[in-house]
XYZ file of C-alpha atoms in Angstrom:
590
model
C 25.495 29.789 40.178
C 24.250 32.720 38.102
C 21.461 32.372 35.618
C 23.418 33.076 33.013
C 25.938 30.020 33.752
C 23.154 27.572 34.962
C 21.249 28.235 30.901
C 25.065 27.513 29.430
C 24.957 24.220 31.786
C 21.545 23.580 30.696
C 22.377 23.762 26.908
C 25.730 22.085 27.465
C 24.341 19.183 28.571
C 21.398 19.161 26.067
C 23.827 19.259 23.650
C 25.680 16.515 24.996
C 22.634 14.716 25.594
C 21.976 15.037 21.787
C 25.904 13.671 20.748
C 25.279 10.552 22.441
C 21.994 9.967 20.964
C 23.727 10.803 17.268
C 26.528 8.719 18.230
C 24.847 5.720 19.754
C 21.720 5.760 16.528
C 24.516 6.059 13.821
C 28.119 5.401 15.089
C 29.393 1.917 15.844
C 28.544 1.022 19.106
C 31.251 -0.483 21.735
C 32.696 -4.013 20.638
C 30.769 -7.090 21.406
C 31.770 -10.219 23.147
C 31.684 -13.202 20.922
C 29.923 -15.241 23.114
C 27.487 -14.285 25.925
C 26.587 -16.817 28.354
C 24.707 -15.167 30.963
C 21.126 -14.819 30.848
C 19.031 -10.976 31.192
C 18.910 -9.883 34.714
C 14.793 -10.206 33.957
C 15.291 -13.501 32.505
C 14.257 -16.839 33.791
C 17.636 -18.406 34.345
C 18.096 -21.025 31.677
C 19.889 -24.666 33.285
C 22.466 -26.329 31.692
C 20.972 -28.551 29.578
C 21.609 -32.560 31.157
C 23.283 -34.766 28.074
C 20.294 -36.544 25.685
C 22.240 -39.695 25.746
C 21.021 -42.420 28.049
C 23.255 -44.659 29.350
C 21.571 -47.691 26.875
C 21.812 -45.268 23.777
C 23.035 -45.906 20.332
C 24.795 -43.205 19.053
C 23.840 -41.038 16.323
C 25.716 -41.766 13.407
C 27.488 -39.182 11.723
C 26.581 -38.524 8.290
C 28.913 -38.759 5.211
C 29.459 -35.782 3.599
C 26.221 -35.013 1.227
C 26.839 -35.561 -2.555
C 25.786 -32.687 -3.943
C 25.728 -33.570 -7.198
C 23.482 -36.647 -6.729
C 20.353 -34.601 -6.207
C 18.936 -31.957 -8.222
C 17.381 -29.245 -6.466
C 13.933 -28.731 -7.046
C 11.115 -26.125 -5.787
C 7.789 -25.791 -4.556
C 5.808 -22.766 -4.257
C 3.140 -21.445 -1.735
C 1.206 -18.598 -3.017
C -1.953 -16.251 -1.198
C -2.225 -12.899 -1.719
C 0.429 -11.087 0.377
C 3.120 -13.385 -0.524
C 5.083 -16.084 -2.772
C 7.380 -18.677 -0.710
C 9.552 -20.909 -2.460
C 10.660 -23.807 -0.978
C 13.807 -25.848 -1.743
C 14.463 -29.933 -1.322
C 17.836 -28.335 -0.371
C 17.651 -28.462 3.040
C 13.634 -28.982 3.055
C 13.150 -25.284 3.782
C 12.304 -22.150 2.340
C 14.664 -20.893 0.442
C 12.716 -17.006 -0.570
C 9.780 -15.657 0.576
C 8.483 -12.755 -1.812
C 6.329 -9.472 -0.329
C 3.476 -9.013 -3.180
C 2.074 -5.900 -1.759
C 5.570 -4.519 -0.837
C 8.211 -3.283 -3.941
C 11.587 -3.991 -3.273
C 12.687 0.011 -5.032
C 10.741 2.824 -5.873
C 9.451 2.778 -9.385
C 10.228 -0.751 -10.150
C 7.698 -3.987 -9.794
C 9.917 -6.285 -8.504
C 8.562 -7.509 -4.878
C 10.428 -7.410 -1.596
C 12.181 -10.511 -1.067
C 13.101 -11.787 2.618
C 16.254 -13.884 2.456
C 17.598 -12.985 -0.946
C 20.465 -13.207 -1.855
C 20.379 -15.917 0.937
C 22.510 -17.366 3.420
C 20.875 -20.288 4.595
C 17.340 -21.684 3.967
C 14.667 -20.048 6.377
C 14.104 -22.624 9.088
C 16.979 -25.272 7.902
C 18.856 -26.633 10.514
C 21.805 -25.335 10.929
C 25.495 -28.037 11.377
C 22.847 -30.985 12.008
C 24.849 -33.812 9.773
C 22.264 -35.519 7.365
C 19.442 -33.225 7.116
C 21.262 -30.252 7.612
C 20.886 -26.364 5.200
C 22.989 -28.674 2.613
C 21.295 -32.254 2.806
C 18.988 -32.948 0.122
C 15.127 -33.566 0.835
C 12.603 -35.657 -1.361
C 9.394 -33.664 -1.789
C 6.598 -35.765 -0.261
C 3.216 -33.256 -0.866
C 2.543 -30.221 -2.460
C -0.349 -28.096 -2.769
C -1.336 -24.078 -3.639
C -0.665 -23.768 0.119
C 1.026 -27.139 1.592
C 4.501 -28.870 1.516
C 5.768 -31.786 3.201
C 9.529 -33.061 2.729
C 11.121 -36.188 3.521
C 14.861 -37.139 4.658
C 16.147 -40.157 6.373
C 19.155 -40.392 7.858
C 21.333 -43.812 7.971
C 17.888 -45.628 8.110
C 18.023 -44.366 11.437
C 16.267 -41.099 11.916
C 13.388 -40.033 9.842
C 13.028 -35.814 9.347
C 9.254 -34.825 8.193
C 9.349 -31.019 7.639
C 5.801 -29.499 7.177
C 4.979 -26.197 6.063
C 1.598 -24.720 5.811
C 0.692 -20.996 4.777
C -1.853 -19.288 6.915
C -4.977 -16.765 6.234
C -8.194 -17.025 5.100
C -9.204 -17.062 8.335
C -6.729 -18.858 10.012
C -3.617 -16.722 10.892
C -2.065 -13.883 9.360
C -1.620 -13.910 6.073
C 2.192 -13.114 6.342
C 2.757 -16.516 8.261
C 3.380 -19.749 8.102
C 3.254 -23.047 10.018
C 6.377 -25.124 10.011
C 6.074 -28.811 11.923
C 9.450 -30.841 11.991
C 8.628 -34.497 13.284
C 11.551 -36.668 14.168
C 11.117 -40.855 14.082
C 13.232 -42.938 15.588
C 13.316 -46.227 12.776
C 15.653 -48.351 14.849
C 15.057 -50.227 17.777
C 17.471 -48.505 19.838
C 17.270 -44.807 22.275
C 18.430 -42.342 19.828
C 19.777 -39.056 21.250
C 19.402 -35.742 19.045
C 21.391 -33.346 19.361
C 21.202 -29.469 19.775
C 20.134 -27.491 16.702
C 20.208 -24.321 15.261
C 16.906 -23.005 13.421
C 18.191 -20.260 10.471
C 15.678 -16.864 10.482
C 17.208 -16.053 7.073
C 19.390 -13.238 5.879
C 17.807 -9.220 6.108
C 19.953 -7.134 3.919
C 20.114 -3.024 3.283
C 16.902 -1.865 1.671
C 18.609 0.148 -0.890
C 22.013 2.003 -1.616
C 21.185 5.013 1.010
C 20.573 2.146 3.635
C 23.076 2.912 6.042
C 22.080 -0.021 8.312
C 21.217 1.840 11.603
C 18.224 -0.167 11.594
C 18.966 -3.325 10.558
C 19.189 -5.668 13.719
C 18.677 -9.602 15.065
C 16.916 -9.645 18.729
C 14.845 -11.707 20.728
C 12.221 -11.794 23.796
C 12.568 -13.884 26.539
C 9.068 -13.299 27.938
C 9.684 -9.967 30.268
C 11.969 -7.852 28.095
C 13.783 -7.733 24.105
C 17.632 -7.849 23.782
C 18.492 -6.454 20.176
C 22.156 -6.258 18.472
C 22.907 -4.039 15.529
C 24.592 -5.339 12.736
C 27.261 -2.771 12.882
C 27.728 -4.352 16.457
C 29.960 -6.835 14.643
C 31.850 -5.064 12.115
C 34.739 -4.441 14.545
C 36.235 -0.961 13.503
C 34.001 1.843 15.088
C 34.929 6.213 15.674
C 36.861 4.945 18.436
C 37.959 1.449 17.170
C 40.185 -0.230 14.949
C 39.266 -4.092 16.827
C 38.452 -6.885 13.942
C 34.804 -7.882 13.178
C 33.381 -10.510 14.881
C 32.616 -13.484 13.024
C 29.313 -13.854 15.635
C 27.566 -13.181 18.462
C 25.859 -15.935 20.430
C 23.767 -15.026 23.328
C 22.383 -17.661 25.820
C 18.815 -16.784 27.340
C 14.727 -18.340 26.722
C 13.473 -16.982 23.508
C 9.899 -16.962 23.343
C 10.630 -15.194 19.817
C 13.621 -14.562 18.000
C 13.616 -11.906 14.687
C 15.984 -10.654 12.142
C 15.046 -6.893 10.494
C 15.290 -3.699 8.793
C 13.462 -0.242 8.689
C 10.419 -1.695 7.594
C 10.406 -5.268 7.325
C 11.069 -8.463 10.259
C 11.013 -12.427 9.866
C 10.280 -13.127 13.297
C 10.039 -16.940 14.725
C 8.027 -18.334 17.695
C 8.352 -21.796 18.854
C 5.516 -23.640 20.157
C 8.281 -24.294 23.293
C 10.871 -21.531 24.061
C 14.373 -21.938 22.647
C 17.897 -21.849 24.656
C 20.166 -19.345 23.244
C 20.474 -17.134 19.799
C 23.000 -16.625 17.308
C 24.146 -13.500 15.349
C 26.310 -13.554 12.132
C 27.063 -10.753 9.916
C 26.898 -11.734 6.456
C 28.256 -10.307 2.820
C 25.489 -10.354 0.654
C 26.762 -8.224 -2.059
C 30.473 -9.799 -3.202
C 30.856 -7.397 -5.456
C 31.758 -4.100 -3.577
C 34.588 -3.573 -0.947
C 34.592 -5.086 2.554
C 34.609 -1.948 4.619
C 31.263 -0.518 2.647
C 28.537 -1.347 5.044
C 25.941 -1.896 2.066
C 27.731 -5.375 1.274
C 26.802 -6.829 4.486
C 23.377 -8.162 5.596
C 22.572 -10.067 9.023
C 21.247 -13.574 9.827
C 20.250 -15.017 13.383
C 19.933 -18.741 14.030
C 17.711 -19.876 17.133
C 18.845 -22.625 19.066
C 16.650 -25.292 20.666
C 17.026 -28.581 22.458
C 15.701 -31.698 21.139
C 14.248 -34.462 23.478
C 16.053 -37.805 22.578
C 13.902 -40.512 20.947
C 12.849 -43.517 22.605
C 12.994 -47.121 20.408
C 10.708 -46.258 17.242
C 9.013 -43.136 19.140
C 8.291 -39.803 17.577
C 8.572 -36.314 18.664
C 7.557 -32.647 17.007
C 9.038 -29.365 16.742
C 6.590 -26.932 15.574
C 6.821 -22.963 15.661
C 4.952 -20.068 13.330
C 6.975 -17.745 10.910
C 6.190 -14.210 10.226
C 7.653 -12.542 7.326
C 6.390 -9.525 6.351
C 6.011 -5.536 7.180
C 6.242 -3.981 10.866
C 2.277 -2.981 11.010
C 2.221 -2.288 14.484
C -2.096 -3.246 14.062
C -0.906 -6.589 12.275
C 1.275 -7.292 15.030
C -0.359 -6.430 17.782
C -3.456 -8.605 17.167
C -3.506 -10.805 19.806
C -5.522 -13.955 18.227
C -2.208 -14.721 15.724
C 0.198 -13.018 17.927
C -0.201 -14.236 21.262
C 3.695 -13.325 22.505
C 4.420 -9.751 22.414
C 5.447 -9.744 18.861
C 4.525 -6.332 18.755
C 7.857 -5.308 20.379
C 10.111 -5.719 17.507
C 8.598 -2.432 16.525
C 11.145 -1.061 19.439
C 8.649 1.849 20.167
C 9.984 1.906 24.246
C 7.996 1.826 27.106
C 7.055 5.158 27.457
C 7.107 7.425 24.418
C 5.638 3.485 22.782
C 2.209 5.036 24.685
C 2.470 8.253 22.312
C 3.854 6.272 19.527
C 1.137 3.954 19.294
C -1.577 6.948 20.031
C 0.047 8.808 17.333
C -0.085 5.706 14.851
C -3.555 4.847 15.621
C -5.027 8.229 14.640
C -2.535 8.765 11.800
C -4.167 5.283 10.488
C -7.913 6.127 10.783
C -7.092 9.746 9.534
C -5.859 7.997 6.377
C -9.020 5.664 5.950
C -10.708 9.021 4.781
C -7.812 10.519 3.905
C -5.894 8.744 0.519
C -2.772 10.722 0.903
C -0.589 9.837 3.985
C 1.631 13.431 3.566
C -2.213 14.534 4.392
C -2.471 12.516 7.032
C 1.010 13.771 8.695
C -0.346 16.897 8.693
C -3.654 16.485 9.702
C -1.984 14.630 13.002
C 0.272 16.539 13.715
C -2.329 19.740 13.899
C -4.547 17.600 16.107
C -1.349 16.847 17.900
C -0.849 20.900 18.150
C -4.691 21.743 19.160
C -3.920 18.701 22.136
C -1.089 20.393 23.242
C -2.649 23.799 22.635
C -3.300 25.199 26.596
C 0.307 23.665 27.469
C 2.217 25.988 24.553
C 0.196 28.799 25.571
C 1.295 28.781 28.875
C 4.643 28.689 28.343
C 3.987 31.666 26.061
C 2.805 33.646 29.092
C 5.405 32.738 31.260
C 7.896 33.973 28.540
C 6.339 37.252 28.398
C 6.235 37.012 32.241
C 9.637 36.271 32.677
C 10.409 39.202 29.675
C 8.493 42.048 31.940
C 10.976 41.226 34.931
C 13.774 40.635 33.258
C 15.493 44.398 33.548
C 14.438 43.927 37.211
C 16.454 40.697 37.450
C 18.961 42.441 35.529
C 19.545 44.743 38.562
C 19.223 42.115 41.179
C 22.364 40.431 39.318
C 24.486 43.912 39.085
C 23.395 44.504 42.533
C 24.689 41.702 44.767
C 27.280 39.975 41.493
C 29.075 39.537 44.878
C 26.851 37.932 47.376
C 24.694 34.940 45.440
C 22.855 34.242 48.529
C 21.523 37.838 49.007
C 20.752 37.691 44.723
C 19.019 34.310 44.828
C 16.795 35.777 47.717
C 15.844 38.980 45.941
C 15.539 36.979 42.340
C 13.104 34.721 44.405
C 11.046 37.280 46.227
C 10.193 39.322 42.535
C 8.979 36.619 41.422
C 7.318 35.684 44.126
C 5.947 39.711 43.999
C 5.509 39.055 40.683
C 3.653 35.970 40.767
C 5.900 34.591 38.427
C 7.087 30.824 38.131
C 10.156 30.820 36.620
C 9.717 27.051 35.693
C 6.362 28.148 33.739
C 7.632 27.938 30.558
C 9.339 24.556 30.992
C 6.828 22.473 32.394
C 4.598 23.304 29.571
C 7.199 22.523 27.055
C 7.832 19.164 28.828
C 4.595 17.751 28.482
C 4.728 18.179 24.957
C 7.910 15.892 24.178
C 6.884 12.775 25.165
C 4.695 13.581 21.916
C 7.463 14.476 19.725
C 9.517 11.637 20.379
C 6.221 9.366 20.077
C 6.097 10.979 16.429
C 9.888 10.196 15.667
C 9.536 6.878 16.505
C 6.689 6.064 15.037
C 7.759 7.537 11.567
C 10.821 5.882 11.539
C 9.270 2.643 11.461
C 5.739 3.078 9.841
C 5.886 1.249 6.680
C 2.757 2.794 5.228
C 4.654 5.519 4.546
C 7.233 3.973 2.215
C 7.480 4.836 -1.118
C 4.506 6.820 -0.519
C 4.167 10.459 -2.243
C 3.184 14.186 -1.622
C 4.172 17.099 -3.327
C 7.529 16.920 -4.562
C 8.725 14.202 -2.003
C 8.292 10.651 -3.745
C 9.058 8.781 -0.691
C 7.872 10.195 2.727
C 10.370 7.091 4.527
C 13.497 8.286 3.063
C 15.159 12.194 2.822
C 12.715 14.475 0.007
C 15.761 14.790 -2.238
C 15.713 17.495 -5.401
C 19.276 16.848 -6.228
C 22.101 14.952 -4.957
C 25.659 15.547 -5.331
C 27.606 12.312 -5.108
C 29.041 10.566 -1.742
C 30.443 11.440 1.507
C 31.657 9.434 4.792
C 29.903 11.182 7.775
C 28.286 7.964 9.123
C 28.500 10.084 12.647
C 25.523 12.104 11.021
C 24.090 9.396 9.655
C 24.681 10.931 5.732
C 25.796 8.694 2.944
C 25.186 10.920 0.039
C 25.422 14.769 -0.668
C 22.446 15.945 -1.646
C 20.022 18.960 -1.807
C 17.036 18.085 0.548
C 14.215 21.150 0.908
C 11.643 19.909 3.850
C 14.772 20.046 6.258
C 15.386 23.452 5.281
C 12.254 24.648 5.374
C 12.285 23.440 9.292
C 15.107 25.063 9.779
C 13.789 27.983 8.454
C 10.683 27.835 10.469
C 12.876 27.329 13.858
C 14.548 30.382 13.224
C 11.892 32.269 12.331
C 9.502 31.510 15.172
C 13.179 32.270 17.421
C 12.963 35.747 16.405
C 9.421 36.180 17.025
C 9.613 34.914 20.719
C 10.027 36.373 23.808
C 13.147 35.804 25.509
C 13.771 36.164 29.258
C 17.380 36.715 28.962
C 19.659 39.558 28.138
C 22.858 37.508 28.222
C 24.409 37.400 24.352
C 26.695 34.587 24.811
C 22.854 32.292 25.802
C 21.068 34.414 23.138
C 23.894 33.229 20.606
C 23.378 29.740 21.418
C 19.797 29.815 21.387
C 20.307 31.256 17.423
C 22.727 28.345 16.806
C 20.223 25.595 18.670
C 18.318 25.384 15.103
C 21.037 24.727 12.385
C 22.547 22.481 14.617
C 19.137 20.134 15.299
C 18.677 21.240 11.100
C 21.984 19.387 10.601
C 20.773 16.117 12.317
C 17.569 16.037 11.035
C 18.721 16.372 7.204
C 18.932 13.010 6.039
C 15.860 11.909 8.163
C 12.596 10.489 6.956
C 10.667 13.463 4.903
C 7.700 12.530 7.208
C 9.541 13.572 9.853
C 10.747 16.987 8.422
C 7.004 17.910 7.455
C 5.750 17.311 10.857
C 8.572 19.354 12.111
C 7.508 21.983 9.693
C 3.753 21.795 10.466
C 4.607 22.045 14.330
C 6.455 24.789 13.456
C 4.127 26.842 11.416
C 1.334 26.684 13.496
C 4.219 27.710 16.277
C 4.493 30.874 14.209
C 1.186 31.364 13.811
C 0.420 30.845 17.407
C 2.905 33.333 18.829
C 1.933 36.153 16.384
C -1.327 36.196 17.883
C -0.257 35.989 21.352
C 2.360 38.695 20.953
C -0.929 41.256 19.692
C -2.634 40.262 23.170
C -2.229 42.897 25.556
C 0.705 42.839 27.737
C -0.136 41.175 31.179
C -0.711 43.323 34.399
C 1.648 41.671 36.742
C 0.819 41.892 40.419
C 3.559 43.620 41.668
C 3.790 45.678 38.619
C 2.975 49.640 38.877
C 1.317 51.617 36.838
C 3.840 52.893 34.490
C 6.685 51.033 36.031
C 7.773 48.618 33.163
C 6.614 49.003 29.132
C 6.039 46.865 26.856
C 9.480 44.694 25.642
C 7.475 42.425 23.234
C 10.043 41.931 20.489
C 8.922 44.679 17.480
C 9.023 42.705 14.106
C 12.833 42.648 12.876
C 13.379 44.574 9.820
């Protein structure tokens, strides 16, 4: 295979490589099975749970049907500093949990608010007759940052649910303690039955929320499963299937978490669970059923619950997080002693760069105020770092540029014998003392970087709502004007709008095209190569603005960069003559 055929092949599949990225982060993925009962491959295989009933059991009775108009729902509040959770004696849980420091829009003072509008309480159990997300609970204590509530059931089983808000020392801030204590009041074995624990409801951010990152998951102690919410919406690019009313997945869950962009409720039970559930809900009634902004998602961890010997107790306990995905909060090891730091979803390998990346972003900004500062001051460091790698794949460029007419006539040559051209191509190189992988390697080392940077902007909530310049929210697209709606959910774009950092990138990719050396004389490759950067322009456009500036900052140092190495003096290649070959640096385009 020619040269000319093998960069096509190379591009090809780049571009390819690119599609199914696009189409996996924004289309629909492939239809989901309801119901999954097999554990992960990595997973410590779960058995099939032996029936709680022992053969001298009573029953437990079922419940009549709650009167809901016998009890009046009443509140409690816990309050700190980071948040306001409100709990309800409908279903003795929490029904809202309010983010002080974090504003639900830009402009406005209303707070964040996990679980609103909401589904189910947060950590109500779910179908479990009597005390159930619908049974009413008496409030037994109440303080600034304690609540205990009371249900009995039949004068047979007596539910204690205790909640207790952490910090100040003792846990994060964001969390809270939740102990459930079952007593048997009969005389009798009573058997309890399987339960389902609600995480609460996560809904789109704002209108422009497409959803791509709002997704349930959980760890089972060696790896994360996550499901999209579009996952269960049924009709996809390639699908017309129903929605699924759930998606129930049967595995250990050390932790199990519901999120968005920015923010994650995440549970952890003192003693693993058996087996998560994943509902798509509507959250907004009011607009049309196929608009993804009406829908929100809920999960629901399921655990086993030991039966109860004659007038014996037993406990459930587990810690809630609600709050924003700080990879520092989260990876603190003293309140988060499970891995919770992998619902940031930063991967195994470019997590390394992405956490890097984060770190020195963060302590840039403690001297720093302005994070659009701090983007830029990382990703110049990032640039200096990478420095002698970019520089050597400029030399190898202009390398590769010196030989190129020779390789030119190796190819016109033997176009008829590729084994004689492959073995002259290789031998003026080797004359040469040219690599002609030198200017990938280089470039390679770099993009674990790069993708380190796009994941961690995606997801770094200090950046939200957070200004510089003309962009008033470096988390969301720097938009001047916007034109009204479109469908391209391919593309990830919701809205029509007039966005400048993107083009500015764009610009900058073009620009520092024209000012680099090229190896190759082949138009059809140089064509491409001109295309490359409206095409990566076009899927970059309704991206974070954070990401577009770094993008723009790589690129005009890039510019900068290669001005000053095409003023070095052209290099003296060893099997070049005196007078041989002149100078094909690329003259400044008029």
């Amino acid at each position: 295979m020619d040269k000319k055929n093998a960069a096509i092949g190379i591009l090809l599949l780049i571009a390819a490589g690119v599609s199914f990225y696009v189409s996996a982060k924004f289309g629909p993925p492939a239809t989901t099975k309801p119901r999954v009962t097999a554990a992960p491959a990595s997973a410590t295989p779960v058995p099939t749970p032996a029936p709680n009933t022992p053969a001298a059991a009573t029953p437990l009775p079922a419940a009549p049907a709650p009167a809901k108009a016998a009890h009046e729902t009443q509140f409690a509040n816990l309050d700190n500093d980071t948040v306001h959770v409100r709990l309800t004696t409908t279903g003795g849980a929490i029904d809202t949990i309010e983010l002080k420091q974090h504003k639900a829009r830009l402009g406005q003072d209303d707070p964040y608010t996990i679980n609103a509008p909401s589904n189910a309480p947060i950590l109500s159990f779910i179908d479990f007759p009597g005390v159930d997300q619908q049974s009413h609970y008496d409030i037994v204590t109440q303080s600034p940052t304690e609540v205990v509530f009371r249900a009995v059931l039949d004068n047979h089983l007596e539910v204690t649910r205790h909640y207790q808000l952490l910090g100040n020392g003792k846990g994060d801030p964001y969390q809270i303690r939740a102990e459930t204590t079952f007593h048997n009041l009969s005389a009798q074995p009573l058997p309890l039955p399987r339960v389902y624990v609600s995480l609460g409801c996560i809904s789109p951010l704002n209108e422009n929320d497409t959803g791509v990152y709002i997704n349930a998951g959980y760890y089972d102690g060696s790896s994360t499963t996550f499901t999209r919410r579009d996952s269960l919406s049924g009709a996809g690019f390639f699908s017309s299937s129903a929605p699924l009313p759930f998606v129930e997945k049967t595995a250990p869950v050390v932790w199990a978490t519901v999120k968005n962009q920015f923010f994650a409720a995440i549970l952890t039970p003192d003693q693993p669970g058996v087996g998560f559930k994943i509902e798509r809900v509507k959250v907004n009634p009011l607009l049309d059923s196929a608009n993804r902004l009406a829908y929100g998602l809920t999960g629901q961890a399921e655990f086993d619950l030991k039966p109860l010997a004659a007038n014996a107790s037993s406990t459930w306990g587990a810690t809630y997080f609600a709050g924003p995905k700080e990879y520092r909060r989260l990876a603190k090891s003293e309140n988060f002693a499970h891995d919770e730091d992998k619902v940031m979803e930063f991967g195994w390998f470019s997590g390394i760069f992405s956490k890097l990346l984060l770190t020195i972003m963060t302590w840039v900004h403690t001297w720093l105020p302005s994070w659009g500062w701090a983007v830029v001051v990382t990703t110049l460091f990032l640039k200096l770092v990478t420095l002698p790698f970019t520089l050597m794949a400029s030399r190898s460029a202009k390398h590769m540029q010196k030989i190129a007419p020779l390789l030119k006539e190796i190819r016109e040559k033997y176009k008829d014998n590729p084994a004689k051209q492959q073995e002259a191509m290789m031998r003026t190189y080797k004359e040469n003392g040219v690599n002609p992988l030198g200017g990938c390697i280089p470039v390679l080392i770099t993009l674990p970087f790069f993708f380190g940077f796009y994941a961690m902007l995606q997801s770094a909530t200090d950046l939200r709502f957070a200004s510089f310049l003309w962009v008033k929210d470096l988390a969301a697209p720097d938009t001047v004007v916007s034109f009204g709606t479109v469908t391209l959910p391919l593309l990830g774009l919701t809205h029509l709008s007039l966005n400048i950092l993107p083009l500015l990138m764009g610009a900058t990719m073009i620009y520092q095209m024209r000012i680099t050396p090229s190896p190759s004389t082949d138009p059809a490759q140089a064509a491409m190569m001109k295309f490359m950067p409206l095409v990566y322009m076009l899927f970059c456009y309704n991206f974070a603005a954070a990401l577009a500036l770094y993008s723009t900052i790589n690129g005009l140092f890039t510019i900068v960069q290669q001005k000053i190495v095409n003023r070095l003096p052209e290099p003296q290649l060893p099997g070049e003559k005196t007078g041989a070959m002149k100078n094909v640096t690329p003259k400044k385009r008029k």
